[in-house]
Amino acid sequence: QEKAELKAAGLATSTSIQADDTGARHQGQNGYCTYIGNERFAWFASTDSKSRVNVLELLQAERRYEVNAAALDYMAARGLAAGHGERLAAHPVVLTEADAWTTHLRRHLIDSPRAVTLATEGALIGGLAAQGFNLAIGLVSDDAGQFDLFVHGLCWVHAERPLSHLVPLNESDRRAIAWVRQQVWFVYQDLKAYRQAPDPAAKARITEGFEALCATETTCEPLNQVLQGLQRNQAELLRVLERPELPLHNNRSETDLRDIVKKRHISAGTRSADGRQCRDTFASLKKTCRKQGVSFWEYLKDRVAGLNVIPSLAELIRRPVMP
């Protein structure tokens, strides 16, 4: 219960969150552990697959498929066929079971895999909106497609990584790669400064500099392809210019997931549903205690003894942050 409450409190009080996932085998089968959190809370949940549908289901307090304005806006923005959207809009529903939602889609001739996925994502978005979720929340992640939701920002460390993997064939390639990497980190430093003191003039200068960098053509074709990739992701890489509170990298997610990775290396995976739930619950409580300045050991003793002297983690998360 406290794990669910801390997630609800964290999402309700945050203007931005970060997300990531890692492999987490269960009963000998591939699975994934998803992290959602920020500097105030950490929440983990393991599932058998990873997708945008999965992430939206995890964000919901209770499963809810709802066709409303938020759902229809999402479907249209993602390219759901207009006819499908019109049929769903003409028959709005609120459902709580996946089978019932699938039946509803089939009843209205929505059965292609892509259409089903987009409609399901939209209905889950609608359910989140109905539950009071802030659809304008910032979400920072690596370039994994399952996290491309809400106001999405990309991690600069992951964006630069393809540059570090390039192998120069000659001295000209080496110099070009080194120069581009240097320029990328110059832009990153400019964005860090902008976060501290947003300024319209700086915003225009950073945008122009980034566009000029991405338009650079070199004699190294793999480098040109990386630059084209940066250009395609411009909006998400420069998201901080619109939302200065967003982090520029996803290091916090990777750090918070490290305990899950260590457990995987030691025990390979979980064998029972209770074991998997236990791992995720204790990881969520431990990491959130640390972020709130609470001793996890003292917290456990307090809860096991039934004293409840230490406030709930949800209450601590909801308290105003001291400057």
PDB file of N, CA and C in Angstrom, residues 238-288:
ATOM      1  N   LEU A 238      16.335  19.786 -27.057  1.00  0.00           N
ATOM      2  CA  LEU A 238      16.277  21.183 -26.620  1.00  0.00           C
ATOM      3  C   LEU A 238      15.023  21.479 -25.803  1.00  0.00           C
ATOM      4  N   ARG A 239      14.380  20.439 -25.294  1.00  0.00           N
ATOM      5  CA  ARG A 239      13.138  20.626 -24.540  1.00  0.00           C
ATOM      6  C   ARG A 239      13.330  21.538 -23.330  1.00  0.00           C
ATOM      7  N   VAL A 240      14.527  21.528 -22.776  1.00  0.00           N
ATOM      8  CA  VAL A 240      14.791  22.336 -21.590  1.00  0.00           C
ATOM      9  C   VAL A 240      14.647  23.828 -21.884  1.00  0.00           C
ATOM     10  N   LEU A 241      14.737  24.226 -23.137  1.00  0.00           N
ATOM     11  CA  LEU A 241      14.541  25.631 -23.479  1.00  0.00           C
ATOM     12  C   LEU A 241      13.101  26.063 -23.238  1.00  0.00           C
ATOM     13  N   GLU A 242      12.166  25.116 -23.310  1.00  0.00           N
ATOM     14  CA  GLU A 242      10.762  25.398 -23.003  1.00  0.00           C
ATOM     15  C   GLU A 242      10.429  25.062 -21.554  1.00  0.00           C
ATOM     16  N   ARG A 243      11.115  24.056 -21.031  1.00  0.00           N
ATOM     17  CA  ARG A 243      10.849  23.584 -19.666  1.00  0.00           C
ATOM     18  C   ARG A 243      12.172  23.505 -18.897  1.00  0.00           C
ATOM     19  N   PRO A 244      12.642  24.626 -18.341  1.00  0.00           N
ATOM     20  CA  PRO A 244      13.960  24.642 -17.688  1.00  0.00           C
ATOM     21  C   PRO A 244      14.083  23.710 -16.486  1.00  0.00           C
ATOM     22  N   GLU A 245      12.959  23.250 -15.943  1.00  0.00           N
ATOM     23  CA  GLU A 245      13.047  22.355 -14.781  1.00  0.00           C
ATOM     24  C   GLU A 245      13.432  20.930 -15.162  1.00  0.00           C
ATOM     25  N   LEU A 246      13.408  20.603 -16.438  1.00  0.00           N
ATOM     26  CA  LEU A 246      13.732  19.245 -16.867  1.00  0.00           C
ATOM     27  C   LEU A 246      15.229  18.985 -16.745  1.00  0.00           C
ATOM     28  N   PRO A 247      15.612  17.797 -16.283  1.00  0.00           N
ATOM     29  CA  PRO A 247      17.040  17.438 -16.274  1.00  0.00           C
ATOM     30  C   PRO A 247      17.545  17.215 -17.692  1.00  0.00           C
ATOM     31  N   LEU A 248      18.849  17.362 -17.862  1.00  0.00           N
ATOM     32  CA  LEU A 248      19.454  17.204 -19.181  1.00  0.00           C
ATOM     33  C   LEU A 248      19.923  15.788 -19.448  1.00  0.00           C
ATOM     34  N   HIS A 249      19.962  14.975 -18.431  1.00  0.00           N
ATOM     35  CA  HIS A 249      20.416  13.595 -18.609  1.00  0.00           C
ATOM     36  C   HIS A 249      19.563  12.665 -17.754  1.00  0.00           C
ATOM     37  N   ASN A 250      19.726  11.385 -17.990  1.00  0.00           N
ATOM     38  CA  ASN A 250      18.926  10.377 -17.294  1.00  0.00           C
ATOM     39  C   ASN A 250      19.768   9.569 -16.313  1.00  0.00           C
ATOM     40  N   ASN A 251      20.844  10.170 -15.816  1.00  0.00           N
ATOM     41  CA  ASN A 251      21.742   9.442 -14.916  1.00  0.00           C
ATOM     42  C   ASN A 251      21.043   8.977 -13.649  1.00  0.00           C
ATOM     43  N   ARG A 252      20.087   9.783 -13.165  1.00  0.00           N
ATOM     44  CA  ARG A 252      19.398   9.396 -11.933  1.00  0.00           C
ATOM     45  C   ARG A 252      18.668   8.061 -12.120  1.00  0.00           C
ATOM     46  N   SER A 253      18.029   7.868 -13.252  1.00  0.00           N
ATOM     47  CA  SER A 253      17.323   6.613 -13.510  1.00  0.00           C
ATOM     48  C   SER A 253      18.283   5.434 -13.484  1.00  0.00           C
ATOM     49  N   GLU A 254      19.411   5.581 -14.158  1.00  0.00           N
ATOM     50  CA  GLU A 254      20.373   4.481 -14.228  1.00  0.00           C
ATOM     51  C   GLU A 254      20.962   4.190 -12.854  1.00  0.00           C
ATOM     52  N   THR A 255      21.194   5.237 -12.060  1.00  0.00           N
ATOM     53  CA  THR A 255      21.701   5.035 -10.701  1.00  0.00           C
ATOM     54  C   THR A 255      20.678   4.311  -9.844  1.00  0.00           C
ATOM     55  N   ASP A 256      19.417   4.736  -9.924  1.00  0.00           N
ATOM     56  CA  ASP A 256      18.375   4.109  -9.105  1.00  0.00           C
ATOM     57  C   ASP A 256      18.112   2.665  -9.520  1.00  0.00           C
ATOM     58  N   LEU A 257      18.333   2.348 -10.782  1.00  0.00           N
ATOM     59  CA  LEU A 257      18.120   0.975 -11.260  1.00  0.00           C
ATOM     60  C   LEU A 257      19.291   0.049 -10.938  1.00  0.00           C
ATOM     61  N   ARG A 258      20.387   0.603 -10.461  1.00  0.00           N
ATOM     62  CA  ARG A 258      21.599  -0.199 -10.290  1.00  0.00           C
ATOM     63  C   ARG A 258      21.397  -1.367  -9.322  1.00  0.00           C
ATOM     64  N   ASP A 259      20.607  -1.153  -8.260  1.00  0.00           N
ATOM     65  CA  ASP A 259      20.361  -2.246  -7.311  1.00  0.00           C
ATOM     66  C   ASP A 259      19.638  -3.407  -7.982  1.00  0.00           C
ATOM     67  N   ILE A 260      18.698  -3.098  -8.860  1.00  0.00           N
ATOM     68  CA  ILE A 260      17.985  -4.152  -9.586  1.00  0.00           C
ATOM     69  C   ILE A 260      18.961  -4.930 -10.461  1.00  0.00           C
ATOM     70  N   VAL A 261      19.876  -4.219 -11.108  1.00  0.00           N
ATOM     71  CA  VAL A 261      20.872  -4.867 -11.968  1.00  0.00           C
ATOM     72  C   VAL A 261      21.791  -5.756 -11.137  1.00  0.00           C
ATOM     73  N   LYS A 262      22.203  -5.278  -9.972  1.00  0.00           N
ATOM     74  CA  LYS A 262      23.068  -6.087  -9.098  1.00  0.00           C
ATOM     75  C   LYS A 262      22.369  -7.378  -8.688  1.00  0.00           C
ATOM     76  N   LYS A 263      21.100  -7.267  -8.312  1.00  0.00           N
ATOM     77  CA  LYS A 263      20.347  -8.463  -7.918  1.00  0.00           C
ATOM     78  C   LYS A 263      20.229  -9.443  -9.083  1.00  0.00           C
ATOM     79  N   ARG A 264      20.071  -8.913 -10.287  1.00  0.00           N
ATOM     80  CA  ARG A 264      19.993  -9.781 -11.470  1.00  0.00           C
ATOM     81  C   ARG A 264      21.309 -10.513 -11.687  1.00  0.00           C
ATOM     82  N   HIS A 265      22.413  -9.824 -11.494  1.00  0.00           N
ATOM     83  CA  HIS A 265      23.719 -10.459 -11.675  1.00  0.00           C
ATOM     84  C   HIS A 265      23.962 -11.546 -10.634  1.00  0.00           C
ATOM     85  N   ILE A 266      23.417 -11.354  -9.439  1.00  0.00           N
ATOM     86  CA  ILE A 266      23.649 -12.311  -8.354  1.00  0.00           C
ATOM     87  C   ILE A 266      22.707 -13.507  -8.447  1.00  0.00           C
ATOM     88  N   SER A 267      21.414 -13.245  -8.628  1.00  0.00           N
ATOM     89  CA  SER A 267      20.418 -14.320  -8.550  1.00  0.00           C
ATOM     90  C   SER A 267      19.774 -14.665  -9.882  1.00  0.00           C
ATOM     91  N   ALA A 268      20.156 -13.961 -10.949  1.00  0.00           N
ATOM     92  CA  ALA A 268      19.666 -14.222 -12.307  1.00  0.00           C
ATOM     93  C   ALA A 268      18.219 -13.777 -12.502  1.00  0.00           C
ATOM     94  N   GLY A 269      17.345 -14.048 -11.561  1.00  0.00           N
ATOM     95  CA  GLY A 269      15.954 -13.645 -11.720  1.00  0.00           C
ATOM     96  C   GLY A 269      15.116 -14.117 -10.555  1.00  0.00           C
ATOM     97  N   THR A 270      13.838 -13.765 -10.583  1.00  0.00           N
ATOM     98  CA  THR A 270      12.915 -14.175  -9.528  1.00  0.00           C
ATOM     99  C   THR A 270      12.179 -15.442  -9.954  1.00  0.00           C
ATOM    100  N   ARG A 271      11.698 -16.188  -8.972  1.00  0.00           N
ATOM    101  CA  ARG A 271      11.023 -17.456  -9.259  1.00  0.00           C
ATOM    102  C   ARG A 271       9.533 -17.420  -8.938  1.00  0.00           C
ATOM    103  N   SER A 272       9.111 -16.528  -8.062  1.00  0.00           N
ATOM    104  CA  SER A 272       7.695 -16.478  -7.685  1.00  0.00           C
ATOM    105  C   SER A 272       7.172 -15.056  -7.832  1.00  0.00           C
ATOM    106  N   ALA A 273       5.856 -14.946  -7.972  1.00  0.00           N
ATOM    107  CA  ALA A 273       5.235 -13.624  -8.086  1.00  0.00           C
ATOM    108  C   ALA A 273       5.461 -12.816  -6.817  1.00  0.00           C
ATOM    109  N   ASP A 274       5.395 -13.501  -5.660  1.00  0.00           N
ATOM    110  CA  ASP A 274       5.634 -12.804  -4.395  1.00  0.00           C
ATOM    111  C   ASP A 274       7.065 -12.286  -4.319  1.00  0.00           C
ATOM    112  N   GLY A 275       8.012 -13.093  -4.807  1.00  0.00           N
ATOM    113  CA  GLY A 275       9.408 -12.670  -4.780  1.00  0.00           C
ATOM    114  C   GLY A 275       9.642 -11.452  -5.658  1.00  0.00           C
ATOM    115  N   ARG A 276       9.045 -11.451  -6.837  1.00  0.00           N
ATOM    116  CA  ARG A 276       9.205 -10.310  -7.740  1.00  0.00           C
ATOM    117  C   ARG A 276       8.582  -9.051  -7.146  1.00  0.00           C
ATOM    118  N   GLN A 277       7.385  -9.203  -6.576  1.00  0.00           N
ATOM    119  CA  GLN A 277       6.726  -8.050  -5.968  1.00  0.00           C
ATOM    120  C   GLN A 277       7.511  -7.538  -4.765  1.00  0.00           C
ATOM    121  N   CYS A 278       8.072  -8.465  -3.998  1.00  0.00           N
ATOM    122  CA  CYS A 278       8.868  -8.089  -2.823  1.00  0.00           C
ATOM    123  C   CYS A 278      10.087  -7.275  -3.242  1.00  0.00           C
ATOM    124  N   ARG A 279      10.791  -7.739  -4.274  1.00  0.00           N
ATOM    125  CA  ARG A 279      11.972  -7.007  -4.747  1.00  0.00           C
ATOM    126  C   ARG A 279      11.606  -5.590  -5.170  1.00  0.00           C
ATOM    127  N   ASP A 280      10.545  -5.453  -5.950  1.00  0.00           N
ATOM    128  CA  ASP A 280      10.154  -4.136  -6.446  1.00  0.00           C
ATOM    129  C   ASP A 280       9.687  -3.226  -5.311  1.00  0.00           C
ATOM    130  N   THR A 281       8.946  -3.798  -4.363  1.00  0.00           N
ATOM    131  CA  THR A 281       8.431  -2.998  -3.250  1.00  0.00           C
ATOM    132  C   THR A 281       9.559  -2.482  -2.375  1.00  0.00           C
ATOM    133  N   PHE A 282      10.475  -3.376  -1.993  1.00  0.00           N
ATOM    134  CA  PHE A 282      11.558  -2.950  -1.106  1.00  0.00           C
ATOM    135  C   PHE A 282      12.515  -1.999  -1.817  1.00  0.00           C
ATOM    136  N   ALA A 283      12.724  -2.183  -3.114  1.00  0.00           N
ATOM    137  CA  ALA A 283      13.557  -1.235  -3.858  1.00  0.00           C
ATOM    138  C   ALA A 283      12.903   0.142  -3.869  1.00  0.00           C
ATOM    139  N   SER A 284      11.588   0.187  -4.062  1.00  0.00           N
ATOM    140  CA  SER A 284      10.870   1.464  -4.079  1.00  0.00           C
ATOM    141  C   SER A 284      10.955   2.157  -2.724  1.00  0.00           C
ATOM    142  N   LEU A 285      10.735   1.400  -1.658  1.00  0.00           N
ATOM    143  CA  LEU A 285      10.765   1.987  -0.317  1.00  0.00           C
ATOM    144  C   LEU A 285      12.172   2.440   0.057  1.00  0.00           C
ATOM    145  N   LYS A 286      13.162   1.597  -0.229  1.00  0.00           N
ATOM    146  CA  LYS A 286      14.549   1.920   0.136  1.00  0.00           C
ATOM    147  C   LYS A 286      15.032   3.175  -0.576  1.00  0.00           C
ATOM    148  N   LYS A 287      14.844   3.233  -1.885  1.00  0.00           N
ATOM    149  CA  LYS A 287      15.327   4.380  -2.651  1.00  0.00           C
ATOM    150  C   LYS A 287      14.590   5.657  -2.252  1.00  0.00           C
ATOM    151  N   THR A 288      13.286   5.558  -1.998  1.00  0.00           N
ATOM    152  CA  THR A 288      12.535   6.752  -1.618  1.00  0.00           C
ATOM    153  C   THR A 288      12.934   7.224  -0.229  1.00  0.00           C
TER     154      THR A 288
END
